[in-house]
Structure formats: C-alpha cells, structure tokens
Amino acid sequence: MTDQVLKQITFTINGVKRSLAIDIRKSLAEVLRQDLGLTGLKQGCGVGECGACSIMVDDVLVDSCIFLAVWADNAAIRTVEGEARDGKLSKVQQAYVDEGAVQCGYCTPGFIMATTAFVEQCEGKTVSDDEIRKAHAGNLCRCTGYQHIFNAVEKSMTPDDPMPGQDDHPNQES
Amino acid sequence: MAVGKSVKRIDAVAKVTGRARYTEDFFEPDMLTAKYVRSTIAHGRVTAVNTDKARQIEGVEAVFTYEDVPQTTFATAGHPMALSEVHKDVEDRLLLTRDVRFMGDEIAIVVARNELAASEAAGLVEVEYETYDPLIDPEDILAQDARPIHEGRSNIVGEHNYTFGGDVDQAFDQADHVVEGRFATAMVQHCQLENHIAHAYMDDLDKIVIVSSTQIPHIARRIVGEALGMPLSRIRVIKPFLGGGFGNKQDVVLEPMVAFLTLKLNGRAVQINMTREECMLCTRNRHPFYIDVKTGVMNDGTLVARDMDAISITGAYASHGHAIAAAGGSKQSSLYPKAATRFHARTLYANIPVAGAMRAYGTPQVIYALECATEDAARKIGMDPVEFRLKNVARQGDINLLSNKEILSCGLVECLERGRDFIDWNRKKKDYEQFKTGPIRKGLGVACLSYASGTYPVCVEIAGSRIALNQDGTVHVLVGATEIGQGSDTVVAQMVAQTLSFPYEDVLVVQAQDTDVTPFDTGAYASRQAYVVSNAVFKAANQLRDRILAHAGIMTDEDPKHLDIVNARIVDNRTSEAVMDMKTLAIDSFYHKERGGQLTAEISYKTTTNAPVFGCTFVDVTVDIPLCKITVNQIINVHDSGVIINPVQAAGQVHGGAFMGLGAALSEEFLIDPESGYVYNNNLLDYKFPTFTDVPPLNHDFVETFEPTSGYGNKALGEPPVVSPPPAIRNAVLDATGICINTLPMSPHTLFSAFKSHGFLDGKGGQHV
C-alpha cells in the first residue's frame, strides 16, 4: 500500500483515544471491523439501506458503511461494544433482552445504537408511536416484524425503576 | 417448570452486546477473497473467456473458469439423502457453468488478496456468448419447440397428481355451485439480514474446514463431498451464529466453491462474502405460482369438491425443484379434509433467478389460491366467510386422507372463533356497510392455514442430543438442531430443564454447530426443529436423569427409586427432603477414585409422525381507491401449534411471519424484465420489504392443544405465520371493494389496473366512484 492511500487519524472509540494510519478508501465500518476488531456492527448491504452498521459519531446516528473513516478524524465514536459496562447491560440492551426483541441478532447492534441515540435525544420528552417508528425506519429487521423492538424502545423510554435490575420476574412477559 | 415460560433467550446477551460472532467475524490470517464473474445475459452459451487482463491485476492469485471445475453435476437442495429414486433431488449444477441459464449465472471466479483487487479483476474477465431467447413466460417454456434450458432434460422439472376424498368429477357434478378462479403469486426474496458468506481452509493435507452461514451443516458436508468427489469425513462444516435464513440457507450455495478453491490453492483460506445485490439475484427466491382453482359447494355451505392446477417456476436451476409444489399442495388435506380434492402441479425451469426453499415451502402460494377460492365460494352462496370455514375446516379426530393419519390435535375452530372476537367481526361487518362506495372503503378478511411439523414420510426425520453433567452441577447440551435465530437453542434448554428438573440457567446449549462434534441432525427447515428435537431431547434428558439418580443411589446406599431430582437437588421422594445438591453429586461422579464417571446421555432418534398445525389471520383494512392503497388497520394471527414452549419467542415467530406475509401481500416482488430476464430491483432500496413505518401493530394469540406425538406437546410454528396474511388481506379488499384481486402483491400498480378495469378510475388520476 502506498503512502498516498494512508492517513493518520485520531478519534475516541467508546471513550478510548486511538490514533492510527488508515486506508483513506475505507469506510468507518471497515476500519472499525478490520483494523480495530470491533465486529459488533454488521454489514447487510454496504450502501446505507439496512442500518445494521449503525453507530454514533459525535452523538449522531450514522450508517458506518457509507461514512468514510477519514471523516471520523477527531470525532467521538460509540459502537455497541461500549454500551455494556462493568458487566451490566445498558438500559436499552436490557430492554431488548427483556422484550424478546432479539432473534437472529444481525440487525441488533445497529438497532441498539438507533434506540440509544433516540432515547438520548428524547430524554424528558413525550414521544408518539409514530416518532418511535420513524426514528427506527432506517434499520431493517427481517425476523421480528418490529413488534417486540417497538416494545423494547418503549421500555427504554420509561423512567428508571427505583431498584434498577431488581425486577421480580425478569423472564416473564409483561 | 421451564416449558411454557418466557425465559430469556439463551443468546440474547451475546447478541445485544455485539459479542455474538457470525461467519464474517472469523478471520483467518492471510485469507483470500473470491469474486464470481457472472453472466450479463439470461440464456446462452459462452463461446470464449479471456482472463489475461484479470490475471495482471496486482493481488490476484488465481482465476478459474468453467473449464477448471469438476464436470460432475450435483444437487444443491438441503434435503436428507433420499434412498429412493423418486425423492432424489435434481443434479443439474456445476461449480461454474458454460451454459448460461439466468442473468447472473456463474462463469468464472477470481481469487485475490483483497476484495478490491478481486472485484476489479472480475470486471476485467472478458466473456463472449452465443445468445438464445430467454424463456420466462410459462407458455413459451412449455411450447413444443422450446429450447431445453438444461440440455437433455425437459423444461418440466417435475409433475404429479393426487386426489383424495372420493370421485372429484362426480362431486363437482353434484355440487350446487362451481366457482372458478385464476391466481398468480410473485417471486419474492428472503432478504435475511446476513448475506450468504462462507470461507474454507485446510488444516491438514486432505481435510477441509468450512465456516459457513448455513441452516444445514450436516447436509452441506455431504453435498460438498459429492460435488468434489471427496469422502464426507474429510469435510468439516462449522456454523457460527447465523443472521437469518428463512430457507435461503437451506441450500448449498457457497460451500462447494470455497472448498474447491482452498483445495486448488494449497489449503489457503478463501472467503466468498456476497454483496446484497448478488445475494438477492444469485442465491434463492420463492417460486412464483400460477394456479387455477375450481371449488364445488352446496347451498348449505358444505364444501364438496376442489380441483387445483398449479404451475411453479423454479428458475434456472432445480434447487428444491418440484418438492416445493408437492409440499405446498399436500397441506390442503389437513385443512379441508372432507372435500373431494384433486391437485395437479408442474414445476418449470425458466431463465430467471433460482427459486428454492423459502419460509413455508410452496404452502403460501397454494394456500393463498385455496383461501381466496374458499372466500369466493362462501360469497357465491351468501354465507358468512367465517361460518363457512367453521363448517368445513378440520377438527380433532378427522382423518388426513392424504397421509391416512388421524389428526390428533386440532384447535382451528377455536382459532377462528378467537380471531373473530378479537377483530370484532360481527359489529364491524355492520358498521362497514356504509364504506362500500366512495373513495375510502373498509372491509374485513379471514384466511386459514394448515402446515406440517416436518417432512416425514417424504424425508427421514432424525435428531440427536447429547447431555453431559458438568463438575459444577450444571449440564451442557449438544444438539444437531441448528439455531438460525428462531430460538431453537433456547427451547432445547427449556426442554432439558423441564425433564431434568434443573433451573433453566443451569442448562447450557453449545451454540456453534460443528459437524465433527455435534450429533447428526439435518438442520433448520420445515418448521421441524422443535418438534423433531423434542423426542430426542426428552429421551436423552430422561436417560441422564436415570444415571444421575443411579449415582445418587450408589452414594447414599439408597434404592434410586426412592430418589428424585427437584430443582437440581437429589430429594428423597418418601420424605421430600433434600439429600444433596447437584454439585456434590457431580464432584463425586468425576473424582471419586472407585465409582462413577462423567455422567452423560446421548440419543439419536427418528420421528415417524408429522403433526399438522393450524392457524388463521383476521384483518381489517381500508382501501383508498384514488391512491390505490391498502392500509391494514388491524391484524391478528391465531395459531394452534400445540404446547407453546416459550410464549415471547413464539410471539416473535408469529409477528415475523405475519410481517413477511404483509410484505408479500402488499409490496414485495422481483421486477423481472419479461424480454431480457433482467431483475430491476435486487437491492434493499428498490425491493420493498416493510420498514418499521410500514407495519401496523402485530397481534397474536395461541390456542394451545397437546400433541401426543411430540416430546413436550409442541408442534411446528416457525413458518406457518407467513401463510395466511396475503389471502386474508385479499379477502378483506374484496369485502371492501367487491373486486377480486387475484395477483400478488396487491401493490398500487396492481390495484390501479384492477380499479381502472372495473371503472373505479378513469386512468388519468380521476375517479368515477
């Protein structure tokens, strides 16, 4: 590879600063998966149709397959790998587990990020069913019919329990 | 009691954290990438291939053409090996072909050090053709002078007839009314989120390891052996987490090629990772059907006769071929078992993409035509469509006259009653009378379905399970049942927990399939998995239970018959007092110097029954005539799938199926140029499968019966929910508008033609209604 296709960029990934020489032709999805081994994001189309590669760049949800890695210079990137901390799932992840919103799981990392971005943007606001649906319309799922994902998004938006994670019957359908 | 509870999916945490590893997430050092060179015409023969320019691209390691591959044709369908000729799959495929049979056919393949070089080089392979007229329309394919799409073979891949329930012609003669209809369904695609992907390498001089996103690891292993002329034992197939299949991966698509490439390239790892466009065009699709239906009915609402003549288009290669039409047609006998019925089907080759297995395997097409025709018959005699079905559908104790087996569990009548109540049928029927004219119309629709719980007696139904007690008192379970996202690993854990009386959390199912390790099972298809594995798991868990109790008896000097397992403790069943916990027992069995051993159980079991399942869809729709748009206001699927092992997961299957049915009903179709065979929309932007904003809230209900032939009373559920939404919506549109739309999908394009021909629209955007 010649020097012309390499560029040194710096960003934070899930809170950790990284600096690396990347192939300027690569998408951010490719750099994250191939260069950093962050394989949580998935590629279902490569052209921004399916949303399986959704991540957050400076708190904005993007399809990382059509987001050039060079554009991420100096940005703060969040991927699904950074959402669970200290052995505990994020509220959104827990809601997906509890509501049965996961089947094959291939769209799940992208959906988790889409819901996370939506929940953070809408904090303190009341949202309509249509707003939930529109905010996730860029993420395709072929397994669930979106129903349980809808339920998980709703659950992600409810105020925290006084005793989070201490649900009496975590395995029961509500 | 783990069965019947909505326990958390066994793999949910792995998936929400992004830690679940799929085929693309496994890297081999120095792995090469391969790209197919695909035909740019639909029908013809290659006269010359020039690979010189391609070979000059930096990074290209090899180029292979149809001249370099084994000349043994093989079958790709993911069926168990058939010992009888009649059920043998059609062997019509080579790894690369000189004869072009659809636009996208595989002529050559380039292997390079990276994807960029492989793609660039593939584009530089020069191909010259002798071209023939593409055969796409059934009339052209069946014409006397039509060119055989496969030399030496008829363009009819398969044909058969069956009748049951008496003399069909006589029943028609005696019928008060005979209603006829012609129906057509579109070619649709699975669109599983994970495209087809596989890589292979050799870890020895004569042993190939294939990592693949497949629903059928054990079958793939056999077919790769057949395609390459290698002993099966030299091939190992590993299936990691899988991003959906829906039947598209119940076919051997990439595995023989990656195995061939690693053999040719001295054992180096080679991967094929299809693009979405390739995956949609060049893997498998759902067979389009053309069906003529005749229904004989009495004035009192008795369905007396049915005649169905179907043409199924399998495209360029047989794949599952005629099995699809045969399987689809066979579901009538468990739905309307009393009518004298005749079914005739022919499956044709055509110069369009290859059709194969897709969720419910021919049944959505056949039941669509059947349930539209049933609706038309009910309307002919002026009978309420729900009452008409209640009068004629199967009940427990009826005989399925095709299999000559008694239907041992059937809750279809209750499914219909519950669906009718949910949708508020009787009240809305009256309310909607005022919406039968004008631009906005409303209607209700219903459709039923029947399906099977496996493939027996057409194919063998074999499942295997091995359970081993761990040193910490938990168990690990190995099954050949293939988790593809449907949740089979979770229900297997529930079944084992139930029988062993262990907490669900103490039952761990080994996630990946590895044909060198996992017990033999033919894979995930035919909604067979939970039904067929249930008996193997039940027997293995009971065997392990006996062995645990026997060891407890040795440890305590008690007769094992006085001992029991309750919540993973050994209990004296005379006093109900706990004797020891499972870890204590396990440690003793492993490490006591004179007694015990690792406690395991293993069962391979063949199921020789096949329980029919039932269900129905009810919909409430609004039809906007000027916009040519159908809005589904409300939809519910009600299913009898026996005992529901995991209600939340089961609901997920129903929602997903209903959603796929909605897509097939309203928007999904491959747009194929009738002259050239070019597919206009093999991408996720132009192929319209519903997004989050396109689906209404999805409702479901279960009528739980107990199926005595199943380990836990459960029956099939994965595929059936996709079947009944399209006819239910068509029947609701008929209710709303009085027009029979007998073509799927009922897209705005289709509705525009129908409304125009009925004088609802003037064809210029104006309306006459």
mmCIF file of C-alpha atoms in Angstrom, chain B residues 624-763:
data_model
loop_
_atom_site.group_PDB
_atom_site.id
_atom_site.type_symbol
_atom_site.label_atom_id
_atom_site.label_comp_id
_atom_site.label_asym_id
_atom_site.label_seq_id
_atom_site.Cartn_x
_atom_site.Cartn_y
_atom_site.Cartn_z
ATOM 1 C CA ASP B 624 -58.114 4.215 -0.715
ATOM 2 C CA ILE B 625 -59.365 3.956 -4.308
ATOM 3 C CA PRO B 626 -57.766 7.109 -5.799
ATOM 4 C CA LEU B 627 -54.434 6.392 -4.092
ATOM 5 C CA CYS B 628 -54.625 2.671 -4.971
ATOM 6 C CA LYS B 629 -53.524 1.971 -1.446
ATOM 7 C CA ILE B 630 -54.408 -0.668 1.109
ATOM 8 C CA THR B 631 -53.961 0.161 4.783
ATOM 9 C CA VAL B 632 -54.090 -2.696 7.243
ATOM 10 C CA ASN B 633 -55.766 -1.179 10.299
ATOM 11 C CA GLN B 634 -55.666 -4.296 12.400
ATOM 12 C CA ILE B 635 -54.247 -7.774 12.007
ATOM 13 C CA ILE B 636 -54.146 -10.851 14.201
ATOM 14 C CA ASN B 637 -52.709 -14.303 13.651
ATOM 15 C CA VAL B 638 -54.117 -17.069 15.844
ATOM 16 C CA HIS B 639 -52.224 -20.365 15.871
ATOM 17 C CA ASP B 640 -52.606 -23.898 17.114
ATOM 18 C CA SER B 641 -49.026 -25.059 17.412
ATOM 19 C CA GLY B 642 -49.612 -27.391 20.314
ATOM 20 C CA VAL B 643 -47.972 -26.511 23.616
ATOM 21 C CA ILE B 644 -46.159 -23.170 23.396
ATOM 22 C CA ILE B 645 -42.713 -23.742 24.875
ATOM 23 C CA ASN B 646 -41.761 -20.051 25.139
ATOM 24 C CA PRO B 647 -44.604 -17.545 24.666
ATOM 25 C CA VAL B 648 -42.450 -14.475 23.942
ATOM 26 C CA GLN B 649 -40.257 -16.276 21.437
ATOM 27 C CA ALA B 650 -43.326 -17.848 19.858
ATOM 28 C CA ALA B 651 -44.922 -14.423 19.545
ATOM 29 C CA GLY B 652 -41.753 -13.247 17.820
ATOM 30 C CA GLN B 653 -42.090 -16.017 15.257
ATOM 31 C CA VAL B 654 -45.719 -15.115 14.631
ATOM 32 C CA HIS B 655 -45.001 -11.401 14.270
ATOM 33 C CA GLY B 656 -42.087 -12.052 11.955
ATOM 34 C CA GLY B 657 -44.121 -14.382 9.782
ATOM 35 C CA ALA B 658 -47.134 -12.082 9.647
ATOM 36 C CA PHE B 659 -44.825 -9.215 8.704
ATOM 37 C CA MET B 660 -43.294 -11.250 5.889
ATOM 38 C CA GLY B 661 -46.822 -12.132 4.777
ATOM 39 C CA LEU B 662 -47.768 -8.459 4.798
ATOM 40 C CA GLY B 663 -44.815 -7.727 2.551
ATOM 41 C CA ALA B 664 -45.766 -10.500 0.131
ATOM 42 C CA ALA B 665 -49.359 -9.277 0.143
ATOM 43 C CA LEU B 666 -48.725 -5.605 -0.460
ATOM 44 C CA SER B 667 -45.315 -4.708 -1.795
ATOM 45 C CA GLU B 668 -42.718 -7.413 -2.324
ATOM 46 C CA GLU B 669 -41.871 -8.727 -5.777
ATOM 47 C CA PHE B 670 -38.913 -9.226 -8.019
ATOM 48 C CA LEU B 671 -39.395 -6.992 -11.042
ATOM 49 C CA ILE B 672 -38.136 -9.148 -13.889
ATOM 50 C CA ASP B 673 -37.931 -7.816 -17.431
ATOM 51 C CA PRO B 674 -40.124 -10.167 -19.483
ATOM 52 C CA GLU B 675 -37.883 -9.892 -22.535
ATOM 53 C CA SER B 676 -34.337 -9.985 -21.165
ATOM 54 C CA GLY B 677 -34.703 -11.635 -17.757
ATOM 55 C CA TYR B 678 -33.023 -8.656 -16.092
ATOM 56 C CA VAL B 679 -34.015 -8.104 -12.457
ATOM 57 C CA TYR B 680 -34.602 -4.412 -11.789
ATOM 58 C CA ASN B 681 -34.697 -4.372 -8.017
ATOM 59 C CA ASN B 682 -32.188 -6.747 -6.426
ATOM 60 C CA ASN B 683 -31.338 -4.347 -3.612
ATOM 61 C CA LEU B 684 -32.958 -3.310 -0.359
ATOM 62 C CA LEU B 685 -33.927 0.134 -1.615
ATOM 63 C CA ASP B 686 -35.952 -0.939 -4.643
ATOM 64 C CA TYR B 687 -37.188 -4.253 -3.267
ATOM 65 C CA LYS B 688 -39.897 -3.128 -0.882
ATOM 66 C CA PHE B 689 -39.907 -5.187 2.261
ATOM 67 C CA PRO B 690 -41.718 -3.350 5.016
ATOM 68 C CA THR B 691 -39.824 -0.933 7.240
ATOM 69 C CA PHE B 692 -40.756 -0.008 10.789
ATOM 70 C CA THR B 693 -43.196 2.603 9.440
ATOM 71 C CA ASP B 694 -44.934 0.195 7.052
ATOM 72 C CA VAL B 695 -46.302 -2.334 9.514
ATOM 73 C CA PRO B 696 -49.293 -1.952 11.811
ATOM 74 C CA PRO B 697 -49.095 -3.261 15.378
ATOM 75 C CA LEU B 698 -48.975 -7.061 15.086
ATOM 76 C CA ASN B 699 -51.259 -9.149 17.264
ATOM 77 C CA HIS B 700 -51.141 -12.832 18.020
ATOM 78 C CA ASP B 701 -52.906 -15.471 20.038
ATOM 79 C CA PHE B 702 -52.379 -19.178 20.624
ATOM 80 C CA VAL B 703 -54.920 -21.933 21.043
ATOM 81 C CA GLU B 704 -52.814 -24.429 22.945
ATOM 82 C CA THR B 705 -53.515 -28.066 22.230
ATOM 83 C CA PHE B 706 -51.410 -31.032 23.320
ATOM 84 C CA GLU B 707 -49.826 -33.021 20.527
ATOM 85 C CA PRO B 708 -49.256 -36.565 21.799
ATOM 86 C CA THR B 709 -46.551 -37.420 19.237
ATOM 87 C CA SER B 710 -44.245 -34.689 20.485
ATOM 88 C CA GLY B 711 -41.912 -34.802 23.463
ATOM 89 C CA TYR B 712 -43.497 -31.771 25.086
ATOM 90 C CA GLY B 713 -46.834 -31.491 23.259
ATOM 91 C CA ASN B 714 -45.445 -28.887 20.869
ATOM 92 C CA LYS B 715 -45.893 -28.634 17.097
ATOM 93 C CA ALA B 716 -44.432 -26.509 14.300
ATOM 94 C CA LEU B 717 -44.562 -22.715 14.431
ATOM 95 C CA GLY B 718 -41.667 -21.097 12.545
ATOM 96 C CA GLU B 719 -43.102 -20.964 9.052
ATOM 97 C CA PRO B 720 -46.926 -21.075 9.361
ATOM 98 C CA PRO B 721 -47.491 -17.412 10.329
ATOM 99 C CA VAL B 722 -46.372 -16.233 6.873
ATOM 100 C CA VAL B 723 -49.049 -18.237 5.089
ATOM 101 C CA SER B 724 -52.442 -16.714 5.827
ATOM 102 C CA PRO B 725 -51.988 -12.902 5.815
ATOM 103 C CA PRO B 726 -51.947 -12.474 1.994
ATOM 104 C CA PRO B 727 -55.273 -14.263 1.338
ATOM 105 C CA ALA B 728 -56.838 -12.620 4.411
ATOM 106 C CA ILE B 729 -55.913 -9.198 3.034
ATOM 107 C CA ARG B 730 -57.114 -10.092 -0.467
ATOM 108 C CA ASN B 731 -60.421 -11.229 1.026
ATOM 109 C CA ALA B 732 -60.731 -8.009 3.018
ATOM 110 C CA VAL B 733 -60.083 -5.960 -0.114
ATOM 111 C CA LEU B 734 -62.797 -7.969 -1.841
ATOM 112 C CA ASP B 735 -65.097 -7.248 1.102
ATOM 113 C CA ALA B 736 -64.306 -3.545 0.852
ATOM 114 C CA THR B 737 -64.463 -3.089 -2.921
ATOM 115 C CA GLY B 738 -66.243 -6.079 -4.416
ATOM 116 C CA ILE B 739 -63.175 -6.711 -6.588
ATOM 117 C CA CYS B 740 -61.189 -9.944 -6.611
ATOM 118 C CA ILE B 741 -57.522 -9.021 -6.836
ATOM 119 C CA ASN B 742 -56.058 -12.404 -7.714
ATOM 120 C CA THR B 743 -52.427 -11.409 -8.146
ATOM 121 C CA LEU B 744 -49.747 -10.873 -5.525
ATOM 122 C CA PRO B 745 -48.538 -8.414 -4.490
ATOM 123 C CA MET B 746 -51.552 -6.126 -4.294
ATOM 124 C CA SER B 747 -49.296 -3.171 -4.961
ATOM 125 C CA PRO B 748 -50.614 0.233 -6.078
ATOM 126 C CA HIS B 749 -49.656 -0.805 -9.609
ATOM 127 C CA THR B 750 -51.864 -3.913 -9.451
ATOM 128 C CA LEU B 751 -54.709 -2.046 -7.766
ATOM 129 C CA PHE B 752 -54.593 0.721 -10.375
ATOM 130 C CA SER B 753 -55.123 -1.788 -13.189
ATOM 131 C CA ALA B 754 -57.904 -3.531 -11.306
ATOM 132 C CA PHE B 755 -59.717 -0.334 -10.327
ATOM 133 C CA LYS B 756 -59.391 1.011 -13.847
ATOM 134 C CA SER B 757 -60.761 -2.135 -15.459
ATOM 135 C CA HIS B 758 -63.703 -2.065 -13.042
ATOM 136 C CA GLY B 759 -64.419 1.550 -13.908
ATOM 137 C CA PHE B 760 -63.419 2.884 -10.475
ATOM 138 C CA LEU B 761 -60.769 5.122 -12.026
ATOM 139 C CA ASP B 762 -60.606 6.807 -15.392
ATOM 140 C CA GLY B 763 -56.930 6.056 -15.837
#
